[in-house]
XYZ file of C-alpha atoms in Angstrom:
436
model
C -33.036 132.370 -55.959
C -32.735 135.125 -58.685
C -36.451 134.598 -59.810
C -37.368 134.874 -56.418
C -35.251 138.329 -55.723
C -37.560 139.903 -58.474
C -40.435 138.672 -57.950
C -40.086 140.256 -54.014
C -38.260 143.455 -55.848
C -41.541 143.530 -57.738
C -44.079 142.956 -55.195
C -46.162 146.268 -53.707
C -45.559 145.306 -50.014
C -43.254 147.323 -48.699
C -41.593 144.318 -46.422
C -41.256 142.084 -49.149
C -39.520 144.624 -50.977
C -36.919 145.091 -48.578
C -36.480 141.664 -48.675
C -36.421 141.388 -51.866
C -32.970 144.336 -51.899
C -31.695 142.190 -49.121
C -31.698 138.564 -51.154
C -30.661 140.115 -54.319
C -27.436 140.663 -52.499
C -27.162 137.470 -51.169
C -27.245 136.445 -54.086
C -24.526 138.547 -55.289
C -22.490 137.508 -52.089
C -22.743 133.800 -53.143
C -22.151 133.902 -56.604
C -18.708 136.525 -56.383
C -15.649 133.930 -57.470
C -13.407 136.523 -56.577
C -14.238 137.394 -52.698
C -15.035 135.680 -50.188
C -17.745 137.313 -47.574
C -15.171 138.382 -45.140
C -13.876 140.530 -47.713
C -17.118 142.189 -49.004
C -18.591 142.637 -45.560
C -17.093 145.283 -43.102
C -18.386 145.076 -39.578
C -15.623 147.512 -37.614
C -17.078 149.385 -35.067
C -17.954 152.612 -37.446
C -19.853 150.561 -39.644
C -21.628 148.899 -36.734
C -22.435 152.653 -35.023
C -23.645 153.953 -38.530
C -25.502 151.291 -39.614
C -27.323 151.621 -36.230
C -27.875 155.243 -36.916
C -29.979 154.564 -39.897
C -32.332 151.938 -37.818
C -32.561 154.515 -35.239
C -33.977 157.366 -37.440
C -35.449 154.835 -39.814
C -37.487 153.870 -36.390
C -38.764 157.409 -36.281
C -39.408 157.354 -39.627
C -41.891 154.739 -40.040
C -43.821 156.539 -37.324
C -43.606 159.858 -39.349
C -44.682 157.961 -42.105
C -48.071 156.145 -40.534
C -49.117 159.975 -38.994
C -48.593 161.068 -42.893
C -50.434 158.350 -44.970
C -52.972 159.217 -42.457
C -53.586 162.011 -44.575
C -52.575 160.236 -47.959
C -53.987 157.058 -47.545
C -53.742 156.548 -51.387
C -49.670 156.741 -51.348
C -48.916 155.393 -47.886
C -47.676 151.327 -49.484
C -45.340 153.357 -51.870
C -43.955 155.865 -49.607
C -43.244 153.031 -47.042
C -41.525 150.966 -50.009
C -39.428 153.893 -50.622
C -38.839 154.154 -47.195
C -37.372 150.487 -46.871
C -35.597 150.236 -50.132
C -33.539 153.545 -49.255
C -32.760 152.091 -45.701
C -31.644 148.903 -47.134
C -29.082 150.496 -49.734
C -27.792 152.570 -47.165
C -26.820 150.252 -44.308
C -25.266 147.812 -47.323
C -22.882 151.272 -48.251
C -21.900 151.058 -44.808
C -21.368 147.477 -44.300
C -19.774 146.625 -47.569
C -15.863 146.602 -48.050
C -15.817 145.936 -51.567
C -15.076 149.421 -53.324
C -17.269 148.759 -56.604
C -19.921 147.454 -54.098
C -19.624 150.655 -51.915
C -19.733 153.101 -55.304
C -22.872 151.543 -56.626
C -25.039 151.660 -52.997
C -23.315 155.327 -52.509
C -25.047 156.545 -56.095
C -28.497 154.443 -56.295
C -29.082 155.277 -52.568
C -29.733 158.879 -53.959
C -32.408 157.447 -56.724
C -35.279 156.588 -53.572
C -34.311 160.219 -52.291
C -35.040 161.982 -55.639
C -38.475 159.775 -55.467
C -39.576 161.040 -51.948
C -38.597 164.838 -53.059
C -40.719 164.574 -56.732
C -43.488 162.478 -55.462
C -43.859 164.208 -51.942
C -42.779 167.538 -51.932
C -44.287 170.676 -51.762
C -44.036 173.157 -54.204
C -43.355 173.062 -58.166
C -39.694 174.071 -57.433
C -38.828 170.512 -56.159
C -38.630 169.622 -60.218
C -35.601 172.092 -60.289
C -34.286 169.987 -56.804
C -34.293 167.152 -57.714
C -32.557 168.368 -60.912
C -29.798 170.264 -59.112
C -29.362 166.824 -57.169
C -28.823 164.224 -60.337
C -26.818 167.293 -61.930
C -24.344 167.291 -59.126
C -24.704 163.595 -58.111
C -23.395 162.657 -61.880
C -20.480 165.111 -62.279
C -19.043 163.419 -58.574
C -19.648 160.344 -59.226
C -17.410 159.520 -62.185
C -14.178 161.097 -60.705
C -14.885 158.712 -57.928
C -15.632 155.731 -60.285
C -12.531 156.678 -62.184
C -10.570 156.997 -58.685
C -11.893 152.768 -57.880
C -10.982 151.608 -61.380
C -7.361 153.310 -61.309
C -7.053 151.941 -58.165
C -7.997 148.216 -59.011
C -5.458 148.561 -61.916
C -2.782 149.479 -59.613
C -3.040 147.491 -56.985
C -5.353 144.602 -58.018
C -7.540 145.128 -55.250
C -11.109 146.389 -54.455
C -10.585 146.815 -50.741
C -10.691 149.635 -48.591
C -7.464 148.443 -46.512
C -5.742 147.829 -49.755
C -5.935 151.939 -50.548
C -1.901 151.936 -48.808
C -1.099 150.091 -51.990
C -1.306 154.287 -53.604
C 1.642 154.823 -51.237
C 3.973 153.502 -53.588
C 2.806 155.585 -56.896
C 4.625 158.933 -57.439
C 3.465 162.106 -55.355
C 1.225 164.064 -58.525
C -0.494 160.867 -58.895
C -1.241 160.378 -55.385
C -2.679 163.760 -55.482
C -4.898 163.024 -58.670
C -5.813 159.799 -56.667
C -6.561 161.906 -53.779
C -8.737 164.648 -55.179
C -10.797 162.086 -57.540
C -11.778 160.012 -54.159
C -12.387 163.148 -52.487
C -14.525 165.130 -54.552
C -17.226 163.162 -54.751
C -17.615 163.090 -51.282
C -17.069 167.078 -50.896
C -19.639 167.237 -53.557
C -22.051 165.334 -51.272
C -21.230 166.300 -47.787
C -21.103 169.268 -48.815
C -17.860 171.464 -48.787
C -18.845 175.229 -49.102
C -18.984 176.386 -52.715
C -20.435 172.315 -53.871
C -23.536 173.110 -51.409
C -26.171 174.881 -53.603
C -27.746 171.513 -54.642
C -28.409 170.959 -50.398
C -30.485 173.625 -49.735
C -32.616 173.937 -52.668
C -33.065 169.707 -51.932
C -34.246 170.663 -48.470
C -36.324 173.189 -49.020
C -38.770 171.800 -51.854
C -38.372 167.878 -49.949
C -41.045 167.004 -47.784
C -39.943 166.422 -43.512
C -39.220 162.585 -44.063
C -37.253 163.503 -47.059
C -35.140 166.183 -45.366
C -35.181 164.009 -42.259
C -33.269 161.375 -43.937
C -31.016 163.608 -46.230
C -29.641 165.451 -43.003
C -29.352 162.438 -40.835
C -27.726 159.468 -42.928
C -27.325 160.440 -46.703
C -24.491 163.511 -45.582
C -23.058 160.721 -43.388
C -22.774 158.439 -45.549
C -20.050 160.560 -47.532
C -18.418 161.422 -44.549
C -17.939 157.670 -43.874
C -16.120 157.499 -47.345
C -14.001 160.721 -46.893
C -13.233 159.114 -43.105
C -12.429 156.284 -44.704
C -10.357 157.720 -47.816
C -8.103 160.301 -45.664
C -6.061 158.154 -43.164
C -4.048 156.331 -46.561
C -2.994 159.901 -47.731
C -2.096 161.737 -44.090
C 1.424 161.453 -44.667
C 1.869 162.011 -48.628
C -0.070 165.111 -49.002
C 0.144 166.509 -45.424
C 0.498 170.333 -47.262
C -2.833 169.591 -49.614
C -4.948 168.477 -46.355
C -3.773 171.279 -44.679
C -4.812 173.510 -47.383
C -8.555 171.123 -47.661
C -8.855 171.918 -43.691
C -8.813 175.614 -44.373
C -10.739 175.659 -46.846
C -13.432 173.465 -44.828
C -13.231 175.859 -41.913
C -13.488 178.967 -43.695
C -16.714 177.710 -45.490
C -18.004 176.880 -42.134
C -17.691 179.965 -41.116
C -19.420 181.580 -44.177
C -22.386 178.737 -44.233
C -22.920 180.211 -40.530
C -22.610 183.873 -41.920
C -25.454 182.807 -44.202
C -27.632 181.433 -41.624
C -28.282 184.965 -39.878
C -29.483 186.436 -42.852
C -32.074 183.847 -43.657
C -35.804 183.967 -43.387
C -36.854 180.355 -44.458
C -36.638 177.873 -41.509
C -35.455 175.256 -43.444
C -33.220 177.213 -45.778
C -31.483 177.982 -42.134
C -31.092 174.785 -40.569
C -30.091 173.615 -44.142
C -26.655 176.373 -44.153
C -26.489 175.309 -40.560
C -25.800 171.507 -41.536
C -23.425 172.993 -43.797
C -20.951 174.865 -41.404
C -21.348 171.898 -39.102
C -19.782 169.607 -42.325
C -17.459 171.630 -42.583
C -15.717 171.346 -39.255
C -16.180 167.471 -39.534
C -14.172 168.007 -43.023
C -11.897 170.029 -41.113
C -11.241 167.262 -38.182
C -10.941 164.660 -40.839
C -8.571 166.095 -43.108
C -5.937 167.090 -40.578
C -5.717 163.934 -39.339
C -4.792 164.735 -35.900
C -6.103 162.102 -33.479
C -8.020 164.586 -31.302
C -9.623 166.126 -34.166
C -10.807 163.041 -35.864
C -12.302 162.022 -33.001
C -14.259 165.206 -32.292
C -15.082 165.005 -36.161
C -16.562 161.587 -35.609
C -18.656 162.844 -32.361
C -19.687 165.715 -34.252
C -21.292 163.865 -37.268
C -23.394 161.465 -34.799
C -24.666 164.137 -33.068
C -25.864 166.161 -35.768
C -27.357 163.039 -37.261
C -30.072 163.163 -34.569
C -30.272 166.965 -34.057
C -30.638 167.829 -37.928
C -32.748 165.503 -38.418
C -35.017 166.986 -35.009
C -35.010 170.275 -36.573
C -36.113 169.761 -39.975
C -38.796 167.943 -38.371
C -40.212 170.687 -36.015
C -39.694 172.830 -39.392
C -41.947 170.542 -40.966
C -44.223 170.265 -37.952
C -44.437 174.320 -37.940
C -45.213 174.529 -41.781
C -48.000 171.745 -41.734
C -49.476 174.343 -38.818
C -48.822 177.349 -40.878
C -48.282 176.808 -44.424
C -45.253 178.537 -44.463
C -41.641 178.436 -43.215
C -41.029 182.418 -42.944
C -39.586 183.084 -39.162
C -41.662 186.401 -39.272
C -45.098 184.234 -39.816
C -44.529 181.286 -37.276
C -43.487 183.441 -34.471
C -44.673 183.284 -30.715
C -45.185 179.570 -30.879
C -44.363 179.737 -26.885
C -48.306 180.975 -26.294
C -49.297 178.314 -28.460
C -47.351 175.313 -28.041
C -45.821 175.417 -24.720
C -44.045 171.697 -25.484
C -43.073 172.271 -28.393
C -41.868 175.386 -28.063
C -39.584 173.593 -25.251
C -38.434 171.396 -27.676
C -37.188 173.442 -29.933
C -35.383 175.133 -26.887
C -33.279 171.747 -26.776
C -32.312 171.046 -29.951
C -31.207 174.476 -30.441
C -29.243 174.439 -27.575
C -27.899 171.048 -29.037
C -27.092 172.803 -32.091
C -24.715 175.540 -30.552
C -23.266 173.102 -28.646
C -24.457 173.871 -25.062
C -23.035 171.331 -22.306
C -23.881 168.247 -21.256
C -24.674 167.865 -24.860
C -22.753 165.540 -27.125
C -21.694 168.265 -29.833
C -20.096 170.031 -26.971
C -17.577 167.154 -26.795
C -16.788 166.828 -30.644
C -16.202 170.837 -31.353
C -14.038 170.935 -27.523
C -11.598 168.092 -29.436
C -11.497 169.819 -32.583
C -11.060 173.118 -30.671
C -7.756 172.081 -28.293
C -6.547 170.070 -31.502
C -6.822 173.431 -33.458
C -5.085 175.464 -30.756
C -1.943 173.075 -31.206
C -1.984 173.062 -34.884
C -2.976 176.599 -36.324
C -3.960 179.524 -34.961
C -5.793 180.216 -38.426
C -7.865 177.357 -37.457
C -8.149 177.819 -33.688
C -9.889 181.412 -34.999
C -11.935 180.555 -37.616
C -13.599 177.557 -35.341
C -14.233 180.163 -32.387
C -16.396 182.892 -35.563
C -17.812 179.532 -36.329
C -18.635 178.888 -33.180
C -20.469 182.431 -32.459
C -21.665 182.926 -35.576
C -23.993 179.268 -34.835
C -24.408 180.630 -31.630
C -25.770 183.641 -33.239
C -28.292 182.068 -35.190
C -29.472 179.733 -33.081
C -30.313 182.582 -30.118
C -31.918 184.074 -33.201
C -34.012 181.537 -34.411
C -34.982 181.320 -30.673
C -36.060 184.288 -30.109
C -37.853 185.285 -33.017
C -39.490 181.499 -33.463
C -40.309 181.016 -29.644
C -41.259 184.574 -28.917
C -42.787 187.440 -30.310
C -46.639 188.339 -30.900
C -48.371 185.812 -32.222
C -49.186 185.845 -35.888
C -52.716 186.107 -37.912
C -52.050 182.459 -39.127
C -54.348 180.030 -37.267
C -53.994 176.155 -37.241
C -55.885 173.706 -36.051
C -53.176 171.183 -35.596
C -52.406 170.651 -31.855
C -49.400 168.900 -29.632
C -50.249 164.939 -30.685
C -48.491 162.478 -29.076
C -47.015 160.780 -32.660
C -44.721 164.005 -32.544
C -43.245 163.440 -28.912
C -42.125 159.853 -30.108
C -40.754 160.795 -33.169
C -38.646 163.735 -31.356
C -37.841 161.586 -28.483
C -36.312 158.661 -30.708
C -34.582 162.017 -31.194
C -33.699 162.696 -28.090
C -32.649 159.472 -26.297
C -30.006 158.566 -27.934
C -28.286 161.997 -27.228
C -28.660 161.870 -23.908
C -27.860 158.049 -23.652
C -24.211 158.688 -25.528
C -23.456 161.772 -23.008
C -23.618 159.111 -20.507
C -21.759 156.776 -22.001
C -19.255 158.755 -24.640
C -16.483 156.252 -24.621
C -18.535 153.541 -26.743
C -17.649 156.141 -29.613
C -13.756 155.540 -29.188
């Protein structure tokens, strides 16, 4: 069985490759004397909605992929292994409950995404991404490794339900418990002040790269930090008070930086930014409301993130650049498009029926009840997004036309891709309470 893992790890086909990942861990499964599979798998209904999140875009990604190695014919096997291998690791982070298990899929997941931004990005600059990215993936990782060892010392477990076994250590090292599982996933989400490594990572990777970054890798340390704060709500109720604030005042500022931005994807980049930050907020208070509007909130920008950077992408492969003053007036060009971009803007800001409207109402009346501090910063946040977006609108959508001439059209590859988008928006509006 182990000599046949390999040999499929080895193989060029991008299907036997993913199997390959997949019996490799079988493998593991069967051979771990200490667990049982009940106790490394975790199939709760988070898992279960998150793990479905990363078919869903990995859906649209395999068709972004066959209208790319169109182009690339010589690098379309590889880019498809990468493809697989990095949806693989990710829906295993999700599903497993084994905290070793979940630290070493949370790290090597990032290795496939360094690969797409080196081997298919843009500009020379992605060198100095990708750089930024292993720089700041290595100094949060070992606070959190540190955080899983302490932990298995303590309480001779490796489980995520076993983290109440902290509850009984003094309160300083509950807090140095606290901020060693937490920064890592600040690091990666990111909090406000850990973010530079995001936006140069989205700007130099190509639109599959920032696709998948904005859509599942951000969620996947979300999914930690959701499932990290509920153990420490009651010890350190002043610290996650003080973690909220902080969250919602970098929000605020990632939105502040938006407006003055003239790269696309530099802008929809700060924009994921101020969204992670309310989602930090939600999460950290622990309020029931808020949590739940946190947990709305990072679904919805799973899909609409990932719809933006992908009309970004679809604009620079028209253009050749991502400056808002040079792809303007695309409403004279591209009627559809230009529609498009209409909705997931209006997505973005949080315009009902949508489903961000719901999240940022529940964090918004939970706010109200606990701080006025953060029942004002969420409204600037609010407006300032608002802002933006009407921005970006305007000055994308309208406006004369520029000198820059493409002959790239409105194919029908790009409707599915933004409509795998789409759908599932629109079908969870419908049908919100599946999400509680």
């Amino acid at each position: 069985m182990i000599g046949l893992s390999m040999a499929l790890l080895l193989s060029w086909s991008p299907t036997l490759m993913g199997a390959g990942v997949v019996s490799a861990f079988v493998v593991l499964l069967t051979h771990s004397s200490l667990y049982s599979c009940q106790y490394i798998l975790s199939l709760d209904k988070f898992a279960i909605i998150l793990s479905l999140l990363v078919f869903w875009v990995f859906c649209a990604l395999s068709v972004c992929s066959k209208s790319y190695t169109k182009k690339v014919a010589s690098l379309a096997d590889s880019l498809s292994s990468v493809l697989v291998i990095l949806g693989i690791l990710l829906v295993l982070s999700f599903m497993v409950e084994n905290l070793i298990l979940f630290y070493i899929f949370f790290e090597v997941s990032l290795i496939p995404l360094m690969v797409v931004i080196l081997g298919w990005g843009y500009q020379v600059e992605r060198v100095s991404a990708t750089l930024y990215l292993l720089v700041y993936t290595l100094v949060g990782s070992f606070p959190l490794l540190l955080a899983f060892v302490g932990l298995l010392l303590k309480g001779q477990t490796l489980m995520w339900f076993f983290l109440s076994a902290l509850l009984g250590l003094f309160l300083f090292l509950i807090c140095y418990f606290f901020f060693f599982l937490s920064f890592s996933f600040f690091i990666k989400l990111p909090l406000y002040g850990l973010h530079l490594w995001l936006s140069k990572a989205h700007v130099e990777a190509p639109g599959m790269g920032s696709m998948v970054l904005a859509a599942v890798l951000l969620k996947l340390s979300a999914y930690g930090l959701y499932r990290v704060s509920p153990y420490f709500s009651f010890s350190l109720l002043k610290v996650n008070i003080w973690g909220a604030a902080l969250s919602i005042l970098g929000a605020a500022l990632s939105a502040a930086v938006c407006m003055v931005q003239s790269d696309l994807k530099a802008m929809i980049a700060y924009s994921s930014v101020s969204h992670m930050g309310v989602m930090i907020m939600g999460f950290m208070t622990q309020s029931s409301a808020m949590m739940s509007g946190a947990w709305v909130i990072m679904l919805s920008h799973g899909f609409c993130s990932s719809a933006l950077f992908y009309l970004a992408n679809i604009n620079y492969e028209r253009h050749l650049t991502r400056q808002l003053s040079i792809v303007r007036g695309q409403v004279s060009v591209f009627y559809y498009f230009s529609l498009l971009w209409v909705v997931f803007l209006m997505i973005n800001f949080s315009v009902p029926p949508f489903l961000t409207l719901w999240g940022e109402a529940s964090v918004i009346f939970g706010a109200f009840w606990l701080n006025y501090f953060f029942f004002f910063f969420l409204g600037l946040n609010m407006f300032l997004v608002s802002y933006f977006c009407m921005y970006c609108f305007s000055t994308l959508i309208h406006g004369r036309v520029s000198g820059y001439k493409s002959s790239l059209g409105e194919t029908s590859v790009n409707f599915i891709v933004l409509l795998f988008h789409f759908s599932p928006l629109i079908g969870l509006v419908l049908n919100v309470g599946v999400l509680f």
